[in-house]
PDB file of C-alpha atoms in Angstrom:
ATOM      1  CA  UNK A   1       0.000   0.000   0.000  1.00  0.00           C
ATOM      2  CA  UNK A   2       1.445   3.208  -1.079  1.00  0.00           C
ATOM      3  CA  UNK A   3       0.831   6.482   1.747  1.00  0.00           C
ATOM      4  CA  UNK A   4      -0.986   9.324   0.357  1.00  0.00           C
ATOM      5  CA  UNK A   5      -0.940  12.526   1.519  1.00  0.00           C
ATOM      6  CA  UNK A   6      -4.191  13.642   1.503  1.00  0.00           C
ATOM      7  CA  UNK A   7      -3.270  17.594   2.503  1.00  0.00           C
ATOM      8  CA  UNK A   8      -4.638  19.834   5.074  1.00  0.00           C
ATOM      9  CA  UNK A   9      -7.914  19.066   6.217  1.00  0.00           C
ATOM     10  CA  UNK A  10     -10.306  21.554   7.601  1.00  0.00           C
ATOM     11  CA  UNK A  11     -12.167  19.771   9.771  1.00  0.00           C
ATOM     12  CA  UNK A  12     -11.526  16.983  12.485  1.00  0.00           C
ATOM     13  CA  UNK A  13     -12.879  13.861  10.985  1.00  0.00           C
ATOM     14  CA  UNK A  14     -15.029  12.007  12.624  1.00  0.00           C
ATOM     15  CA  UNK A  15     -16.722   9.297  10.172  1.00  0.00           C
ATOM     16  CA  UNK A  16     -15.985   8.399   6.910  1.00  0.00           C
ATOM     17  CA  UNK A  17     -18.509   6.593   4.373  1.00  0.00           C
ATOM     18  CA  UNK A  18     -18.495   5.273   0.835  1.00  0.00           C
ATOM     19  CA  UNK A  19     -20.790   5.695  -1.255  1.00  0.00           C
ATOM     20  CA  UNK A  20     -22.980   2.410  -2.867  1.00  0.00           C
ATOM     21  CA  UNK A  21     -19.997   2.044  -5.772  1.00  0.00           C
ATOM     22  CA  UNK A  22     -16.905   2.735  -3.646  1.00  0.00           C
ATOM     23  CA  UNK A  23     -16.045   5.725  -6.676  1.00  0.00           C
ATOM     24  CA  UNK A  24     -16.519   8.482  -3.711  1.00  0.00           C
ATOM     25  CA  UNK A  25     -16.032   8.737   0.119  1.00  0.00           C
ATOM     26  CA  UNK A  26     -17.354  11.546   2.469  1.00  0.00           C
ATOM     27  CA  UNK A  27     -15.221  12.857   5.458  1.00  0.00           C
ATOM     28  CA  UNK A  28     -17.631  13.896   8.307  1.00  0.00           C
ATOM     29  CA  UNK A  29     -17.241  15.915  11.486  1.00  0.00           C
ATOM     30  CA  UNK A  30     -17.214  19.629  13.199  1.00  0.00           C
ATOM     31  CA  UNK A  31     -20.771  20.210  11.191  1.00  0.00           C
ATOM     32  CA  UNK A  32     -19.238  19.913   7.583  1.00  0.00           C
ATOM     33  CA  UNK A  33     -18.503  17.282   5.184  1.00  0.00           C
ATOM     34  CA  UNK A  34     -16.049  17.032   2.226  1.00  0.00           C
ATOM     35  CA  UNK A  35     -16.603  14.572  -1.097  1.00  0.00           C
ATOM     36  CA  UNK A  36     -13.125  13.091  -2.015  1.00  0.00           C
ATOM     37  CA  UNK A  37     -13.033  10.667  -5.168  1.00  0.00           C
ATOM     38  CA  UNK A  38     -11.651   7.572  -3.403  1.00  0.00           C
ATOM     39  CA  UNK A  39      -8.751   6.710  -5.924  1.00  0.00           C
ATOM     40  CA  UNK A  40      -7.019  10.690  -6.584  1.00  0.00           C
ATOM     41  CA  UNK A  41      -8.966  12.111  -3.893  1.00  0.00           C
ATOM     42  CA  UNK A  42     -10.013  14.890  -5.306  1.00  0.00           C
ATOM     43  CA  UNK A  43     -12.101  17.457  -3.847  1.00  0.00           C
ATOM     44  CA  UNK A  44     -15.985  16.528  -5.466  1.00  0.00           C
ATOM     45  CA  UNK A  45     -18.019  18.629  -2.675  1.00  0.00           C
ATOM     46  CA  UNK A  46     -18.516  19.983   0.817  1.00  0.00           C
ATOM     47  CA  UNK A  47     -20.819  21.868   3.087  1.00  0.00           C
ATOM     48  CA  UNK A  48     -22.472  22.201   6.410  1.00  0.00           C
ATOM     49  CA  UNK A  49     -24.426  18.998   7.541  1.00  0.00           C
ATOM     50  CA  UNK A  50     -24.990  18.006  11.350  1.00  0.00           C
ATOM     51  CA  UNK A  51     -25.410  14.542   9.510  1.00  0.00           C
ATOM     52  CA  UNK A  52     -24.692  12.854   5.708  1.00  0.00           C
ATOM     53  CA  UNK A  53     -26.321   9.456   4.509  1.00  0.00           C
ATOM     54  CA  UNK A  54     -25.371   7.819   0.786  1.00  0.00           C
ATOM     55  CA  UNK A  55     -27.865   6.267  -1.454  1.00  0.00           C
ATOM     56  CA  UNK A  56     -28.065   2.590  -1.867  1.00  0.00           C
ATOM     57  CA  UNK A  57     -28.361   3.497  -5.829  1.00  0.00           C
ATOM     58  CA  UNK A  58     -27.404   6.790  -7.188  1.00  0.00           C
ATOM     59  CA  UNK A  59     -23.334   7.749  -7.753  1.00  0.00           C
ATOM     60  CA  UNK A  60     -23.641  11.185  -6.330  1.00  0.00           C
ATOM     61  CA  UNK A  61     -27.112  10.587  -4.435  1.00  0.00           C
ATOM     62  CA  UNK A  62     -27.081  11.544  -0.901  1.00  0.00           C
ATOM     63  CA  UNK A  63     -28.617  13.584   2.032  1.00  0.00           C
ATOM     64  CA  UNK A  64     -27.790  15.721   4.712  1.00  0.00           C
ATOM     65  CA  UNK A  65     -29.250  16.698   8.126  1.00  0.00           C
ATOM     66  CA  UNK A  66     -29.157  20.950   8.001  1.00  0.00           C
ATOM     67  CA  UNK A  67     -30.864  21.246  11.174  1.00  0.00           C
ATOM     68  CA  UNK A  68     -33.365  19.050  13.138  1.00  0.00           C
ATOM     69  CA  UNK A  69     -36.210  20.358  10.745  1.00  0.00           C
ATOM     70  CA  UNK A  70     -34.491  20.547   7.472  1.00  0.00           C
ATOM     71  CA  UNK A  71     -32.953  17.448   5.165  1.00  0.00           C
ATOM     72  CA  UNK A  72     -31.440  17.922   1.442  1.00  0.00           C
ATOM     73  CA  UNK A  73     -31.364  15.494  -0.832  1.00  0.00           C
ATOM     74  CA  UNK A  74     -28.512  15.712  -3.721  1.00  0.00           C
ATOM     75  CA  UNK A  75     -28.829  14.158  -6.898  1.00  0.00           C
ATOM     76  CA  UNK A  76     -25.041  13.485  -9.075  1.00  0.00           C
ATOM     77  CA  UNK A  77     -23.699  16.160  -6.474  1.00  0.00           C
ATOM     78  CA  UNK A  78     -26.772  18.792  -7.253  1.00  0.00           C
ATOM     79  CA  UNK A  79     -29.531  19.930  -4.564  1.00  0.00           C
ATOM     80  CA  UNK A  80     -32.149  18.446  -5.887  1.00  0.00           C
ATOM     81  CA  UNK A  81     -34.899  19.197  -2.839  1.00  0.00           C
ATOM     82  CA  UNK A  82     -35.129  20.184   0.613  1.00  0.00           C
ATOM     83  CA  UNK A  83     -38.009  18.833   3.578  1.00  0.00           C
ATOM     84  CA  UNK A  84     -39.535  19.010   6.680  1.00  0.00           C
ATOM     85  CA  UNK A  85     -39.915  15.784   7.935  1.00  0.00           C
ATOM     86  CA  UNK A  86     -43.087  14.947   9.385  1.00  0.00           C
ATOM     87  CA  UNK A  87     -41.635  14.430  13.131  1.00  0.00           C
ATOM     88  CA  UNK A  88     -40.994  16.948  15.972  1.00  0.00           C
ATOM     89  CA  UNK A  89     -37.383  16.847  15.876  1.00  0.00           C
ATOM     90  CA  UNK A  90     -34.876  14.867  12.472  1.00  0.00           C
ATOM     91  CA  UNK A  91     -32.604  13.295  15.281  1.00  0.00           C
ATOM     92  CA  UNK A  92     -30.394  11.225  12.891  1.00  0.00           C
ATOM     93  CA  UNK A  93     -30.165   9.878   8.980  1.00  0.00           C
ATOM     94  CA  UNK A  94     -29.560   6.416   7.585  1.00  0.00           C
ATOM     95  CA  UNK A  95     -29.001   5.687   4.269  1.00  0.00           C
ATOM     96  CA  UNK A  96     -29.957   2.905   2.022  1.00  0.00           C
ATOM     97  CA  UNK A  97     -32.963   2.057  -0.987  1.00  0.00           C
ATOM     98  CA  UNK A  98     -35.256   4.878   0.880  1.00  0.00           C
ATOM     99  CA  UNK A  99     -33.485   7.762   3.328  1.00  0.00           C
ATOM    100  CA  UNK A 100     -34.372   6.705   7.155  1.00  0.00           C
ATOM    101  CA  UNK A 101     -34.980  10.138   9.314  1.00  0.00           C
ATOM    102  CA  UNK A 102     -34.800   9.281  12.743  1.00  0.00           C
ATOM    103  CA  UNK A 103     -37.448  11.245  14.547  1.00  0.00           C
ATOM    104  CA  UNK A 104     -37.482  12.518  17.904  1.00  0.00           C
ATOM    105  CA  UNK A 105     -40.629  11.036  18.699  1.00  0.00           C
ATOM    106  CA  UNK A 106     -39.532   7.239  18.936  1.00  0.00           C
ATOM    107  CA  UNK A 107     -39.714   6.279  15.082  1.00  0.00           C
ATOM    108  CA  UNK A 108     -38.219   6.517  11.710  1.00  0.00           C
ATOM    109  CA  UNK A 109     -39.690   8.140   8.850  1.00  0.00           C
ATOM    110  CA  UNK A 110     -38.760   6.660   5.104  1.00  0.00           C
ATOM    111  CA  UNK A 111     -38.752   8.959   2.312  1.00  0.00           C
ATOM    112  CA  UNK A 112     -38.151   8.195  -1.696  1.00  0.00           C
ATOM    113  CA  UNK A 113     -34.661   9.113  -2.687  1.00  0.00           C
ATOM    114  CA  UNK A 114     -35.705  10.455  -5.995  1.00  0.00           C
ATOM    115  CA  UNK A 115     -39.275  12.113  -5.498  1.00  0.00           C
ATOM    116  CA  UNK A 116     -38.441  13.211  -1.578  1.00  0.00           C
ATOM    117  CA  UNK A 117     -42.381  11.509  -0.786  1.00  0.00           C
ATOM    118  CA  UNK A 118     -42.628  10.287   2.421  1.00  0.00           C
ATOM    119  CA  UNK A 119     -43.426   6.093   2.548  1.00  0.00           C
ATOM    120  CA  UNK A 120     -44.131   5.069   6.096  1.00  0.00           C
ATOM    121  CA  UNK A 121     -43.747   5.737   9.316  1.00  0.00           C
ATOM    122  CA  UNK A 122     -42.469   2.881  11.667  1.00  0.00           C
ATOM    123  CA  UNK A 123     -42.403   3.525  15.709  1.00  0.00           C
ATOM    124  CA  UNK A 124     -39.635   2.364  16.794  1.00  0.00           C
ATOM    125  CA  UNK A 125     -36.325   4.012  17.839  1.00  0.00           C
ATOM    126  CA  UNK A 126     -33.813   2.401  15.572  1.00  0.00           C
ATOM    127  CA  UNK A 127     -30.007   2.491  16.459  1.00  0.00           C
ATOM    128  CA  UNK A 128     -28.833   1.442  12.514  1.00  0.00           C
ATOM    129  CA  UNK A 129     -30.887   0.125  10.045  1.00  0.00           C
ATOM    130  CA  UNK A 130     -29.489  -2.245   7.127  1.00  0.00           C
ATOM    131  CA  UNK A 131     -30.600  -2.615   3.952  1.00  0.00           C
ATOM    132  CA  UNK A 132     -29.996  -6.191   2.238  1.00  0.00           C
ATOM    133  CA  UNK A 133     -28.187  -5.347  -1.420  1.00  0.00           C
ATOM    134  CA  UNK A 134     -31.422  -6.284  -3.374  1.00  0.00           C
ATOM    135  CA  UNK A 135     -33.239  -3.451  -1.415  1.00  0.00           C
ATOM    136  CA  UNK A 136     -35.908  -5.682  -0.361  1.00  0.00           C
ATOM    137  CA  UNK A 137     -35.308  -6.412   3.222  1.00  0.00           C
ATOM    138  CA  UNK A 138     -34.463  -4.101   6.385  1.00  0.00           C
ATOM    139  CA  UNK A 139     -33.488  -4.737   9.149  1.00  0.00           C
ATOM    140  CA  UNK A 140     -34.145  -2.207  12.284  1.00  0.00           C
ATOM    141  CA  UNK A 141     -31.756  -2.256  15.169  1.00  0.00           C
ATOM    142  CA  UNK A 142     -33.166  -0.979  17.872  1.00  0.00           C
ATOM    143  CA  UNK A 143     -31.488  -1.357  21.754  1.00  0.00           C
ATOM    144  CA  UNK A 144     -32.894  -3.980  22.626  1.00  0.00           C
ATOM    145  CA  UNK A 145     -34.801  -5.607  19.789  1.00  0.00           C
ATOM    146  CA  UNK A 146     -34.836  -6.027  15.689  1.00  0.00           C
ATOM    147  CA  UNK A 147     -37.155  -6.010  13.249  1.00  0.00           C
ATOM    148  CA  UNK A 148     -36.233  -7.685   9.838  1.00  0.00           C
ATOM    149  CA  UNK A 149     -39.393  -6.123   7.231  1.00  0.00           C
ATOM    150  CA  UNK A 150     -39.835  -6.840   3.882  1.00  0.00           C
ATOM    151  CA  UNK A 151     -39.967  -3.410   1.090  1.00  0.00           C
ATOM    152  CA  UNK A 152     -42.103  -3.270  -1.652  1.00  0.00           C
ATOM    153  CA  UNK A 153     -40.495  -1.288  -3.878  1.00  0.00           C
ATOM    154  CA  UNK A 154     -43.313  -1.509  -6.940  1.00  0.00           C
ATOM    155  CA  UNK A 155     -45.708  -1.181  -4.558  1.00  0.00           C
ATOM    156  CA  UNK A 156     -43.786   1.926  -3.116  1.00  0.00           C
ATOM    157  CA  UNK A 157     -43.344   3.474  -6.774  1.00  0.00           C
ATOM    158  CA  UNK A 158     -46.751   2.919  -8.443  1.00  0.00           C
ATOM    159  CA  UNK A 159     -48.293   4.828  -5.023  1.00  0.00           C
ATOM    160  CA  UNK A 160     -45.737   7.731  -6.048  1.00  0.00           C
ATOM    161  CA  UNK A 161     -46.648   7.718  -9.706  1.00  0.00           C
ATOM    162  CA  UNK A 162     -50.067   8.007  -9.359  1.00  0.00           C
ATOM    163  CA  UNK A 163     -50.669  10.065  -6.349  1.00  0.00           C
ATOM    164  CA  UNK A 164     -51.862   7.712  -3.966  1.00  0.00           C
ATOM    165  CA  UNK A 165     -49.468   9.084  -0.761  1.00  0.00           C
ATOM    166  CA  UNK A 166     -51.415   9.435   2.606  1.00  0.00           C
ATOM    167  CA  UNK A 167     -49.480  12.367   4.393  1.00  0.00           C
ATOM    168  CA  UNK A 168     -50.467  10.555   7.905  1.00  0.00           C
ATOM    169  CA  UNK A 169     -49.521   7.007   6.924  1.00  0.00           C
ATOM    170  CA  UNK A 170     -47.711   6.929   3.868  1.00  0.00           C
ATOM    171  CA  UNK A 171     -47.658   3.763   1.092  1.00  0.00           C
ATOM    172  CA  UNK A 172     -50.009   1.536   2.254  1.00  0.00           C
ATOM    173  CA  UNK A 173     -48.243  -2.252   1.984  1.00  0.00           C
ATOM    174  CA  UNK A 174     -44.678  -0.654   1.301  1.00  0.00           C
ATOM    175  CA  UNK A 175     -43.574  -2.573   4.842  1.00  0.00           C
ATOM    176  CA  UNK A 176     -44.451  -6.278   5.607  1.00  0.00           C
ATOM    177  CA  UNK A 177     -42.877  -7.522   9.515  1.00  0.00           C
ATOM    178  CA  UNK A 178     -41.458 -10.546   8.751  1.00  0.00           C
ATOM    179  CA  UNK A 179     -39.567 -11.336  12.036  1.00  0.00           C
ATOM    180  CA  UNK A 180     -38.953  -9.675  15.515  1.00  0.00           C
ATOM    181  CA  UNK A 181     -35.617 -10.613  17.420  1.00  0.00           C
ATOM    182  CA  UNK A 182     -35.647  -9.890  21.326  1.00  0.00           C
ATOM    183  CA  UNK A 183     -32.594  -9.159  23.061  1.00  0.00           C
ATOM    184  CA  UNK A 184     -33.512 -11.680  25.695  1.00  0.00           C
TER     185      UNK A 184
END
């Protein structure tokens, strides 16, 4: 392995994440993030973000946390929108097939990478959440439980397509529980 120097950094890092390819990485920490390409590491793009989640599926798709009522969603590097989630308080992101907002209120809110729709609401107060490669299974980690669920992502995008969205509820059949694990 050859040593890099990768320069001066501005900020103290405190995470760093690839993106779903491996082409990118994101250094995290003191409220800002910087978007290296992994091999040169070049400088791709940075800003202020209390927290920054990849896409399972896009090259340059990702969100941040601006405050705890504001998310942005990016689209090849580009804002593409901004919300509100639907919760008192945005206390954390996860990435994956659909952005996970952690919500202050014991739950986690999914929203649609690409349209920014919010697809269900599911109260529980996850520590990480994992998305199986495929994109069709989850898995919730909570403290002291898990809850593997099944997505249905056609369901999920023919709801989006034509309208169908509750603002309460969400997709109707976009989550299936398929097993509960107890940290007994």
């Amino acid at each position: 392995v050859i040593p890099r120097d990768l320069g001066a950094c501005e900020l103290y890092p405190q995470a760093i994440k690839h993106n779903c390819n491996g082409r990118f990485i994101a250094v995290c920490g003191d409220g800002e993030y910087i978007i290296y390409t992994a091999q040169a590491l070049r400088n791709k793009a940075f800003g202020q973000a209390i927290d920054f989640v990849w896409s399972a599926t896009g090259t340059g798709d990702y969100a941040i946390r601006e405050s705890t009522n504001r998310v942005k969603f990016f689209k090849n590097f580009k804002e593409s929108r901004a919300i509100k989630p639907a919760t008192a308080s945005a206390d954390a992101l996860f990435g994956g097939h659909l952005l996970g907002v952690k919500g202050g209120d014991s739950a986690v809110l999914f929203y649609d990478w690409d349209s920014g729709e919010f697809v269900r609401k599911i109260d529980v107060a996850p520590k990480e959440i994992y998305w199986s490669d495929a994109g069709n299974l989850v898995l919730i980690a909570c403290a002291d439980s898990a809850y593997v669920l099944s997505y249905n992502a056609a369901t999920t995008a023919s709801a989006i397509a034509m309208g169908q969205l509750s603002p309460e509820d969400g997709v109707d059949g976009s989550f299936d529980l398929l097993y509960e694990i107890s940290d007994n």
